[in-house]
XYZ file of C-alpha atoms in Angstrom:
659
model
C -40.413 -22.508 41.271
C -39.746 -18.876 40.323
C -36.336 -19.168 41.794
C -35.477 -22.354 39.755
C -36.670 -20.772 36.521
C -34.262 -17.766 37.166
C -31.645 -20.024 38.096
C -32.189 -22.119 34.864
C -32.101 -18.629 32.905
C -28.946 -17.663 34.378
C -27.516 -21.025 33.511
C -28.543 -20.592 29.956
C -27.115 -17.052 29.718
C -23.992 -18.375 31.451
C -23.736 -21.267 29.016
C -24.333 -19.012 26.013
C -21.914 -16.748 27.276
C -18.878 -19.450 27.694
C -19.904 -20.810 24.090
C -19.431 -17.302 22.804
C -16.333 -16.688 24.588
C -14.901 -19.997 23.518
C -15.960 -19.267 19.852
C -13.966 -15.706 19.883
C -10.983 -17.269 21.425
C -11.076 -20.296 18.924
C -11.646 -17.843 16.064
C -8.317 -15.999 16.958
C -6.295 -19.011 16.720
C -5.264 -18.920 12.942
C -3.682 -22.321 12.531
C -5.505 -25.354 13.825
C -5.396 -29.261 13.842
C -7.999 -31.591 12.680
C -9.881 -32.691 15.497
C -10.866 -36.168 14.166
C -11.012 -38.376 11.142
C -14.884 -37.505 11.122
C -13.827 -33.912 10.844
C -11.429 -34.724 8.127
C -14.162 -36.565 6.243
C -16.189 -33.453 6.425
C -13.611 -31.279 4.975
C -13.095 -34.035 2.357
C -17.068 -33.649 1.572
C -16.577 -29.923 1.484
C -18.024 -29.080 4.882
C -16.789 -26.270 7.177
C -13.660 -26.783 9.136
C -14.608 -24.387 11.845
C -17.822 -26.054 13.077
C -18.132 -24.250 16.236
C -17.751 -20.759 15.100
C -19.707 -21.319 12.198
C -22.630 -22.689 13.913
C -22.650 -19.780 16.513
C -22.369 -17.374 13.478
C -25.097 -18.928 11.606
C -27.196 -19.146 14.696
C -27.024 -15.537 15.593
C -27.252 -14.257 11.913
C -29.930 -16.841 10.857
C -32.878 -14.446 10.612
C -30.907 -12.031 8.709
C -29.296 -14.604 6.276
C -32.655 -15.967 5.518
C -34.006 -12.866 4.679
C -30.976 -11.728 2.729
C -30.864 -14.970 0.802
C -34.581 -14.616 -0.299
C -34.787 -14.053 -3.911
C -31.243 -15.371 -4.450
C -29.241 -12.772 -2.545
C -26.368 -13.959 -0.597
C -24.547 -13.160 2.639
C -20.914 -13.585 1.458
C -19.052 -12.942 -1.698
C -18.918 -15.616 -4.205
C -15.446 -16.468 -5.221
C -14.638 -19.029 -7.743
C -10.916 -20.415 -8.166
C -8.866 -21.459 -11.163
C -5.326 -22.675 -10.939
C -2.835 -20.235 -11.906
C 0.293 -22.277 -12.746
C 3.796 -21.974 -11.570
C 6.722 -22.583 -14.006
C 7.811 -25.462 -11.870
C 8.498 -24.430 -9.535
C 8.617 -21.497 -9.639
C 13.881 -15.782 -6.414
C 17.510 -14.156 -6.390
C 19.524 -13.569 -2.997
C 22.696 -12.699 -4.867
C 23.794 -12.354 -8.457
C 26.665 -14.861 -8.092
C 24.530 -17.586 -6.788
C 23.638 -18.666 -10.366
C 26.262 -21.587 -11.442
C 28.200 -21.372 -8.649
C 30.602 -24.055 -7.483
C 29.031 -26.476 -5.209
C 30.174 -26.029 -1.627
C 29.520 -29.844 -0.897
C 31.816 -31.378 -3.446
C 35.406 -32.199 -2.748
C 36.577 -31.912 -6.454
C 39.172 -28.893 -7.290
C 37.794 -28.807 -10.747
C 36.161 -25.755 -12.342
C 32.631 -26.745 -13.116
C 29.130 -25.391 -13.340
C 26.083 -26.412 -11.307
C 22.450 -25.717 -11.685
C 21.301 -22.369 -12.042
C 19.752 -21.473 -9.000
C 17.910 -18.491 -7.400
C 19.145 -18.259 -3.869
C 22.683 -18.675 -2.869
C 23.141 -21.833 -0.789
C 19.395 -22.991 -1.436
C 20.014 -25.733 -4.164
C 17.338 -26.760 -6.647
C 16.725 -30.023 -8.071
C 17.269 -30.613 -11.878
C 17.365 -33.558 -14.493
C 20.991 -33.685 -14.200
C 23.941 -32.840 -11.932
C 27.784 -32.943 -11.520
C 30.567 -33.156 -9.156
C 33.163 -32.428 -11.661
C 34.083 -35.893 -12.089
C 30.772 -37.606 -12.549
C 27.653 -36.801 -14.409
C 24.334 -37.825 -13.032
C 21.520 -37.688 -15.449
C 17.807 -39.041 -16.029
C 17.636 -41.425 -19.027
C 13.995 -42.978 -19.566
C 13.113 -44.658 -16.346
C 16.729 -44.764 -15.030
C 19.375 -42.559 -13.638
C 22.649 -42.868 -15.224
C 26.211 -42.133 -13.456
C 28.647 -41.303 -16.060
C 32.427 -41.249 -15.341
C 33.670 -37.999 -17.060
C 37.242 -37.548 -15.513
C 38.806 -38.165 -18.860
C 36.691 -36.187 -21.249
C 38.033 -38.114 -24.281
C 36.826 -41.365 -22.920
C 33.547 -41.367 -21.001
C 32.477 -44.435 -19.238
C 29.021 -45.444 -17.364
C 29.824 -46.294 -14.050
C 26.262 -47.499 -13.078
C 22.596 -47.350 -13.771
C 20.000 -46.726 -11.022
C 16.565 -47.974 -11.335
C 14.510 -45.947 -8.782
C 11.098 -46.810 -7.460
C 9.217 -44.528 -9.710
C 9.543 -42.615 -12.992
C 12.471 -40.138 -12.213
C 11.697 -36.471 -12.511
C 14.265 -34.644 -10.507
C 17.769 -34.956 -8.719
C 19.511 -33.391 -6.000
C 23.367 -34.115 -5.381
C 24.659 -33.665 -1.705
C 28.058 -34.715 -0.649
C 28.065 -38.407 -1.621
C 24.160 -38.555 -1.451
C 22.083 -38.661 -4.627
C 18.314 -38.029 -4.073
C 16.155 -39.099 -6.874
C 12.528 -37.660 -6.839
C 10.179 -39.862 -8.736
C 6.550 -39.954 -9.707
C 4.681 -43.199 -9.552
C 2.779 -44.001 -12.433
C -1.082 -43.430 -12.505
C -3.813 -43.138 -14.815
C -3.947 -39.360 -13.811
C -1.157 -37.095 -13.166
C -3.343 -35.433 -10.532
C -2.927 -38.938 -8.511
C 0.570 -39.372 -8.794
C 2.459 -40.274 -5.514
C 5.912 -38.725 -5.027
C 8.691 -41.243 -4.143
C 12.031 -40.313 -2.774
C 15.145 -42.460 -3.033
C 18.379 -41.637 -1.213
C 21.402 -43.175 -2.327
C 24.927 -43.410 -0.766
C 27.277 -43.027 -4.033
C 30.736 -43.000 -2.297
C 31.269 -46.130 -4.620
C 30.088 -44.676 -7.858
C 30.007 -48.328 -9.438
C 27.784 -49.594 -6.822
C 25.245 -46.875 -5.351
C 23.377 -48.259 -2.226
C 19.798 -47.099 -1.308
C 19.680 -45.999 2.308
C 16.202 -44.290 2.437
C 12.929 -44.489 0.548
C 9.705 -42.796 1.239
C 6.411 -42.064 -0.379
C 4.241 -39.073 -0.057
C 0.732 -39.658 -1.236
C 0.371 -36.414 -3.304
C 1.842 -35.369 -6.496
C 5.337 -33.798 -6.343
C 5.555 -29.929 -6.598
C 9.008 -28.804 -5.655
C 12.077 -29.338 -3.458
C 15.110 -27.750 -2.043
C 18.289 -28.589 -0.226
C 19.630 -26.216 2.291
C 22.906 -27.519 4.072
C 22.202 -30.795 5.013
C 18.295 -30.487 4.850
C 16.084 -32.013 2.131
C 12.667 -30.291 1.663
C 10.065 -31.981 -0.676
C 6.861 -30.419 -1.228
C 3.772 -32.454 -2.637
C 0.469 -31.084 -3.381
C -3.110 -32.499 -4.360
C -6.477 -33.325 -3.443
C -7.130 -35.478 -0.130
C -7.845 -39.039 -1.212
C -9.822 -41.903 -0.007
C -8.528 -45.328 0.625
C -11.989 -47.267 1.119
C -13.919 -45.134 3.372
C -10.984 -43.292 5.177
C -8.700 -40.240 4.044
C -5.100 -41.352 3.564
C -3.168 -39.766 6.584
C -0.082 -41.882 5.997
C 3.137 -42.039 4.152
C 5.308 -44.884 3.699
C 8.968 -45.009 4.779
C 11.324 -48.026 3.777
C 7.914 -49.891 3.049
C 6.573 -49.350 6.322
C 3.515 -47.474 6.841
C 3.750 -44.247 9.305
C 0.672 -42.214 10.333
C 1.326 -38.549 9.760
C -0.957 -38.030 12.812
C -4.118 -35.471 13.063
C -1.885 -33.358 15.127
C 0.257 -32.938 12.154
C -2.666 -32.011 9.850
C -3.391 -28.454 9.999
C -5.869 -26.133 8.343
C -6.591 -22.252 8.566
C -9.465 -20.914 9.966
C -10.698 -18.871 7.167
C -9.272 -21.061 4.315
C -11.594 -23.629 3.191
C -9.778 -26.036 1.117
C -9.718 -29.827 0.498
C -6.279 -29.534 -1.064
C -3.560 -31.098 0.798
C 0.075 -29.734 0.815
C 2.548 -32.071 2.264
C 6.033 -30.820 3.251
C 8.520 -33.398 4.434
C 12.009 -32.566 5.772
C 15.015 -35.146 6.433
C 18.494 -34.912 7.359
C 20.706 -36.171 4.645
C 23.571 -36.542 7.025
C 21.394 -38.887 8.949
C 19.470 -40.861 6.836
C 18.416 -43.504 9.146
C 16.505 -40.953 11.042
C 12.969 -40.443 10.378
C 11.215 -38.539 7.862
C 9.175 -35.315 9.290
C 5.962 -34.912 7.393
C 3.531 -32.221 8.038
C 0.009 -31.619 6.321
C -1.551 -28.280 5.554
C -5.061 -27.951 4.054
C -4.036 -25.370 1.452
C -3.667 -25.157 -2.162
C -0.488 -23.755 -3.726
C 0.469 -22.464 -7.396
C 3.743 -21.010 -6.608
C 6.737 -21.315 -4.304
C 9.737 -19.486 -3.207
C 12.308 -20.662 -0.869
C 15.060 -18.826 1.148
C 17.655 -20.133 3.577
C 15.151 -18.896 6.389
C 11.641 -19.329 5.089
C 9.216 -21.237 2.675
C 6.724 -19.235 1.218
C 3.700 -20.976 -0.573
C 1.350 -19.062 -2.783
C -2.137 -19.611 -3.530
C -3.373 -17.581 -6.613
C -7.063 -17.191 -7.566
C -9.272 -15.213 -9.950
C -11.843 -13.738 -7.894
C -15.296 -12.686 -8.788
C -16.773 -10.776 -5.958
C -20.276 -9.943 -5.583
C -20.488 -7.908 -2.351
C -23.215 -7.423 0.153
C -23.724 -5.756 3.504
C -20.964 -6.890 6.026
C -22.012 -8.785 9.042
C -21.262 -5.466 11.084
C -23.671 -3.574 9.377
C -26.439 -5.819 10.754
C -25.936 -4.176 14.229
C -26.310 -0.455 12.688
C -29.032 1.677 11.269
C -28.417 -0.272 7.907
C -29.122 -3.509 9.814
C -32.682 -2.157 10.359
C -33.590 -0.954 7.006
C -30.809 -3.247 5.371
C -33.206 -4.653 2.792
C -34.110 -1.032 1.468
C -30.347 0.337 1.043
C -29.046 -3.196 0.049
C -28.840 -2.557 -3.650
C -26.535 0.753 -2.979
C -24.141 -1.327 -1.080
C -23.609 -4.032 -3.577
C -20.631 -3.832 -5.640
C -19.243 -6.024 -8.405
C -15.544 -6.606 -9.141
C -13.221 -9.074 -10.581
C -9.614 -9.484 -10.226
C -6.591 -11.775 -9.080
C -5.747 -12.480 -5.317
C -2.905 -14.185 -3.872
C -2.579 -15.649 -0.337
C 0.873 -16.160 0.576
C 1.631 -18.534 3.576
C 4.825 -18.095 5.388
C 6.734 -20.980 7.007
C 9.999 -20.507 8.954
C 12.949 -22.750 8.993
C 14.019 -23.442 12.373
C 17.379 -24.197 13.706
C 16.874 -27.949 13.575
C 15.895 -27.508 10.012
C 12.215 -28.243 10.776
C 9.468 -25.899 9.349
C 6.909 -24.011 11.428
C 3.794 -22.005 10.359
C 4.380 -18.417 10.896
C 2.022 -16.322 9.001
C -0.374 -15.536 6.182
C -1.440 -12.623 3.933
C -3.969 -11.848 1.371
C -2.916 -9.378 -1.319
C -4.142 -8.268 -4.783
C -2.662 -9.398 -7.756
C -0.834 -12.430 -9.118
C 2.771 -13.485 -9.464
C 4.382 -15.146 -12.426
C 7.047 -17.489 -11.061
C 9.437 -17.954 -8.077
C 11.413 -14.998 -9.389
C 8.266 -12.805 -8.443
C 9.500 -13.187 -4.685
C 12.783 -12.386 -2.879
C 13.517 -12.041 0.911
C 15.965 -9.278 1.606
C 16.977 -7.975 5.072
C 14.117 -9.557 6.667
C 11.486 -8.123 4.217
C 9.691 -10.071 1.400
C 9.511 -8.211 -1.781
C 6.859 -9.334 -4.459
C 6.296 -8.337 -8.038
C 2.401 -8.908 -8.751
C 0.037 -7.651 -11.522
C -3.715 -7.705 -12.025
C -6.206 -5.675 -14.363
C -4.600 -2.438 -13.002
C -0.973 -2.991 -14.064
C 2.137 -4.180 -12.221
C 3.421 -3.306 -9.048
C 5.909 -4.454 -6.100
C 4.794 -4.734 -2.736
C 7.101 -5.002 0.288
C 6.179 -6.913 3.495
C 8.037 -7.152 6.734
C 8.983 -10.195 8.693
C 5.383 -10.457 9.912
C 3.886 -10.198 6.424
C 2.773 -6.776 7.332
C 2.786 -4.375 4.175
C 5.039 -1.444 4.687
C 5.504 -0.383 1.360
C 4.365 -0.484 -2.268
C 4.817 1.049 -5.741
C 2.176 2.648 -7.849
C 0.807 0.511 -10.717
C 2.849 0.512 -13.617
C 1.601 -0.017 -17.401
C -1.854 -0.433 -16.990
C -3.411 -2.930 -19.624
C -0.019 -4.688 -20.023
C 0.765 -8.269 -18.497
C 4.043 -8.522 -16.471
C 6.326 -11.153 -18.125
C 9.337 -11.167 -15.740
C 10.790 -9.795 -12.734
C 14.173 -10.018 -10.970
C 15.543 -8.895 -7.755
C 19.011 -7.745 -7.276
C 19.821 -6.246 -3.891
C 18.259 -2.766 -3.498
C 16.678 -2.795 -6.807
C 14.258 -4.880 -9.003
C 13.593 -5.153 -12.702
C 10.135 -5.576 -14.342
C 9.320 -6.428 -17.816
C 5.705 -5.856 -18.866
C 4.269 -6.030 -22.656
C 1.527 -5.269 -24.907
C 2.872 -4.406 -28.297
C 6.320 -2.991 -26.783
C 8.450 -4.288 -24.016
C 9.042 -1.508 -21.002
C 11.906 -2.526 -18.911
C 11.476 -1.066 -15.402
C 14.117 -0.342 -12.781
C 12.864 0.077 -9.240
C 14.517 1.334 -6.265
C 13.886 -0.583 -3.162
C 16.487 0.917 -0.761
C 14.025 2.433 1.393
C 11.361 -0.594 1.694
C 8.707 1.798 2.895
C 8.874 3.869 -0.326
C 10.118 1.836 -3.473
C 9.894 3.921 -6.359
C 10.460 3.663 -10.144
C 13.838 4.989 -11.264
C 13.784 4.306 -15.101
C 12.297 2.714 -18.246
C 13.192 1.264 -21.368
C 10.857 0.650 -24.373
C 11.975 -1.579 -27.022
C 10.247 -4.327 -29.190
C 9.457 -7.734 -27.651
C 9.538 -9.001 -24.305
C 11.723 -10.884 -21.752
C 10.235 -13.922 -19.920
C 13.583 -14.476 -17.943
C 15.896 -12.011 -16.614
C 19.636 -13.030 -15.232
C 21.954 -10.816 -13.599
C 25.428 -10.664 -15.766
C 26.724 -8.201 -12.824
C 25.438 -5.628 -10.730
C 25.200 -3.157 -13.442
C 24.062 -5.183 -16.350
C 21.364 -7.885 -16.706
C 20.671 -10.282 -19.663
C 17.093 -10.577 -20.891
C 15.721 -13.788 -22.669
C 12.380 -13.875 -24.401
C 10.812 -13.304 -27.612
C 11.480 -10.503 -30.341
C 8.214 -9.013 -31.915
C 7.120 -6.737 -34.717
C 4.468 -4.025 -34.447
C 2.018 -4.086 -37.397
C -0.117 -0.940 -37.922
C -3.631 -1.804 -39.466
C -5.380 0.898 -41.479
C -9.088 1.167 -43.102
C -9.841 2.008 -46.606
C -9.065 5.678 -46.118
C -5.635 5.071 -44.757
C -6.634 5.834 -41.344
C -5.120 3.796 -38.570
C -7.640 1.526 -36.761
C -5.387 -0.480 -34.618
C -1.929 -1.817 -33.918
C -0.775 -5.285 -33.083
C 2.374 -7.293 -32.572
C 3.519 -10.829 -33.827
C 6.222 -12.809 -32.570
C 9.128 -13.112 -35.215
C 11.717 -14.939 -33.175
C 13.507 -15.532 -29.809
C 15.649 -13.095 -28.454
C 18.489 -12.536 -25.972
C 19.557 -8.961 -25.140
C 22.053 -7.498 -22.733
C 21.039 -4.238 -20.736
C 23.047 -1.613 -19.136
C 21.517 -0.381 -16.126
C 24.292 1.443 -14.462
C 22.493 4.711 -15.005
C 19.243 3.510 -13.223
C 17.410 6.524 -14.429
C 18.122 5.687 -18.288
C 18.602 1.880 -18.863
C 19.906 0.980 -22.357
C 20.014 -2.107 -24.531
C 23.740 -2.740 -25.293
C 23.384 -5.619 -27.546
C 20.895 -8.182 -28.757
C 20.563 -11.450 -30.889
C 17.479 -12.689 -32.609
C 17.178 -16.604 -32.994
C 14.803 -18.399 -35.531
C 11.386 -17.412 -36.095
C 7.809 -17.329 -34.661
C 8.057 -21.204 -33.912
C 11.164 -21.130 -32.178
C 10.977 -22.034 -28.756
C 13.424 -23.163 -25.721
C 12.861 -24.437 -22.349
C 15.032 -21.600 -20.766
C 11.665 -19.417 -21.532
C 10.134 -21.298 -18.712
C 12.437 -22.848 -16.837
C 15.850 -21.034 -15.415
C 17.563 -24.157 -14.756
C 18.213 -24.824 -18.618
C 20.672 -21.763 -18.666
C 24.247 -22.107 -18.675
C 26.087 -19.063 -17.833
C 29.583 -17.915 -16.600
C 30.711 -14.217 -16.534
C 34.370 -15.370 -16.119
C 34.263 -17.773 -19.177
C 32.502 -15.343 -21.143
C 29.736 -18.053 -21.782
C 25.936 -18.036 -22.263
C 24.264 -21.306 -23.836
C 20.655 -22.340 -24.137
C 18.857 -25.231 -25.868
C 16.699 -24.179 -28.744
C 13.815 -25.876 -30.710
C 12.414 -25.237 -34.193
C 11.514 -26.999 -37.408
C 14.803 -27.916 -39.134
C 13.924 -26.090 -42.350
C 13.205 -22.857 -40.824
C 15.833 -22.822 -38.287
C 17.987 -19.633 -38.866
C 19.603 -16.835 -36.933
C 20.296 -13.320 -37.490
C 23.807 -13.593 -36.282
C 25.926 -14.601 -39.354
C 27.818 -17.805 -38.524
C 29.197 -20.699 -40.615
C 28.755 -22.792 -37.397
C 25.023 -22.514 -37.180
C 24.427 -24.400 -40.418
C 25.436 -27.704 -38.806
C 21.913 -27.519 -36.931
C 20.302 -27.424 -40.124
C 22.437 -30.093 -42.213
C 21.914 -32.458 -39.062
C 18.313 -32.817 -39.848
C 18.030 -32.418 -43.703
C 16.605 -36.026 -43.978
C 13.788 -35.194 -41.656
C 10.118 -33.640 -43.201
C 8.836 -30.544 -41.772
C 6.357 -31.916 -39.259
C 9.269 -33.044 -37.265
C 11.186 -30.873 -34.688
C 15.021 -30.286 -34.115
C 16.816 -29.268 -30.986
C 20.133 -27.612 -30.818
C 22.403 -26.383 -28.105
C 23.402 -22.809 -28.852
C 26.803 -21.430 -27.356
C 27.486 -17.965 -27.529
C 30.476 -15.693 -26.245
C 29.197 -12.799 -24.230
C 31.108 -9.738 -22.713
C 30.273 -6.026 -22.355
C 32.544 -5.089 -25.485
C 31.110 -7.488 -28.192
C 28.036 -8.452 -26.764
C 26.672 -11.824 -28.259
C 28.767 -13.800 -30.434
C 27.547 -17.143 -31.793
C 30.517 -19.672 -31.079
C 28.677 -22.786 -32.413
C 25.993 -25.431 -31.972
C 25.850 -28.889 -30.621
C 23.001 -31.314 -31.873
C 22.120 -34.790 -30.451
C 19.751 -36.914 -32.228
C 16.588 -35.582 -33.612
C 13.219 -35.926 -31.893
C 11.412 -38.461 -34.109
C 7.871 -38.118 -32.725
C 5.952 -37.272 -35.730
C 3.771 -34.192 -35.403
C 5.206 -33.461 -32.063
C 6.276 -30.125 -31.381
C 8.212 -29.711 -28.355
C 7.603 -26.343 -26.670
C 9.297 -27.050 -23.158
C 11.681 -29.743 -24.068
C 13.849 -31.262 -21.332
C 16.064 -33.400 -23.867
C 19.192 -31.213 -24.130
C 20.991 -29.334 -21.334
C 24.663 -28.275 -21.016
C 27.198 -27.944 -18.297
C 30.796 -27.069 -18.499
C 33.799 -28.929 -16.510
C 37.012 -27.112 -16.887
C 37.315 -26.248 -20.683
C 34.820 -28.781 -21.731
C 31.387 -28.499 -22.697
C 29.130 -31.516 -21.802
C 25.722 -31.667 -23.457
C 23.126 -34.200 -22.152
C 20.038 -35.743 -23.504
C 18.121 -38.580 -22.470
C 19.709 -40.610 -25.219
C 23.520 -39.311 -24.662
C 26.312 -37.217 -23.430
C 28.575 -35.430 -25.898
C 31.617 -33.485 -25.326
C 32.992 -30.638 -27.143
C 35.884 -28.171 -26.554
C 34.581 -24.985 -25.182
C 37.063 -22.773 -26.951
C 36.748 -23.902 -30.533
C 33.532 -26.281 -30.136
C 35.454 -29.260 -31.789
C 33.825 -32.465 -31.093
C 35.600 -34.685 -28.780
C 33.476 -37.772 -28.038
C 30.172 -39.205 -27.097
C 28.599 -41.872 -25.122
C 25.044 -43.501 -25.319
C 23.280 -43.761 -22.466
C 20.170 -45.754 -23.310
C 19.919 -49.530 -22.474
C 20.246 -51.807 -25.495
């Protein structure tokens, strides 16, 4: 009997040892797949994903947990999350990447393409061109317009996609239309992707259709590979979680082996990444699911970086390791001295490798303090990832190697100021922060392990978007501000504040990195003036060779003025004199830009005024521009207008809406 007890005891010890070993091995695996639909339902209902390891940890620490939780004390930090939105998406590999000529087009014409961040990584937009045709979104349709003869535009065909079109990608003779399936809530929209063969522009043929059951987030086209990212909460259909997508109206299971979660990331937000070969649309779409939340994305030729940003309020307690030291014995008595409270921003960066076959594979993750602004806060260069971050302590740049290990970091800059824009150009980075004055910082990244600030320039206002003019000059677009000094009844200064007085474009000389200089600037409108370029880089039209920069601008018509004297500008006011003050107007401002003269307004283009009463557009998508040879094409949902790029004379206009 005694021997039996010994055997049973040994077996129990062995089982416990095996469980502990399995738990340790299991916990070392960072990326895991969902084991069953039952487990997925537990995730949906906010249960832990790491059932085995969590159980063993709770079993070991239960007495301490109960003791520490007595009276409201908690074992772990309490973290609450809020959504920090990215501006669409939301990178520069090389300065020449912007408005470069598409390598997939057979046209020999000189024409502009979408203002992208990373060379050879195309981004979706609301209109595209191949030099002979313009593809644009008009209401719920996509219109293909023949523009070979600029004085005689013709609609070649109109496509009615499966949903409400949001974005377009053009690759060779394939047109990708990314749409939203209408829903009572934008958070439950599905992503619909239609691929059309457009060899015959008069008769496009749909060759692929698929649907992802999450809202559209962003997309890219790299070589022949299409990447669509959708993200939203897990959803149920009846009693089951939706774990499928549809392809050509056929339901296809994603498969539990393709639904991944990270061991220390608890989220029921699902991010779907789909890839497909545009050269072979008959092949199946590859869809993978990751249970991570995202609020920013940066995509290079080699990697996809998805970011989850949160405001973290931390109430720290004794770490579990302390339970097995002298503090563990008298923990309750020293507990208060070891408790700290802090709040700040935290960013989780998830890296996915783009493999030789174009498919993606999860690689690494890293947690860092601070948050990014948009996609231009990140840049991959010589195998390293550079990230511009800011939090309550100020702004900084952190450098990670290929394994997302931190190898370098600047000191904090401009404490108490928000970072408004950043841009990476080769071995340098440019940051703009702001409180009542705009410091432009130039940062040297030639030694990744030791980045350092080289110089700064302080001027009124701030830039929300930075664009390379050339390697020694950079363009800033943002807002002009005026500093106000407030005094008490004795005349003593009590405080200072700043107010916006208009939009601003500025050209900076950074050839002397220790002493950046503002060469030229122009102020547009007043405090109510806005432009989609402030939040969407794809609204910019720029060509150094053509000495051209152009942007859409919104304002109330009675107040639409500009500091640059030009008779051409009056056209934007005269076009809207019949509308009352609550209506807003939109114009397309075209400037000549060079290093000698700076900004010089060439003229403005106006389409029909927006007639939605009391609706003031802060991020209008109605007006965009592109050039083909020496002609400027301005595109809205209503029409396409052509003007001569040299003298801005009107050539012709065509209506896009169906009558």
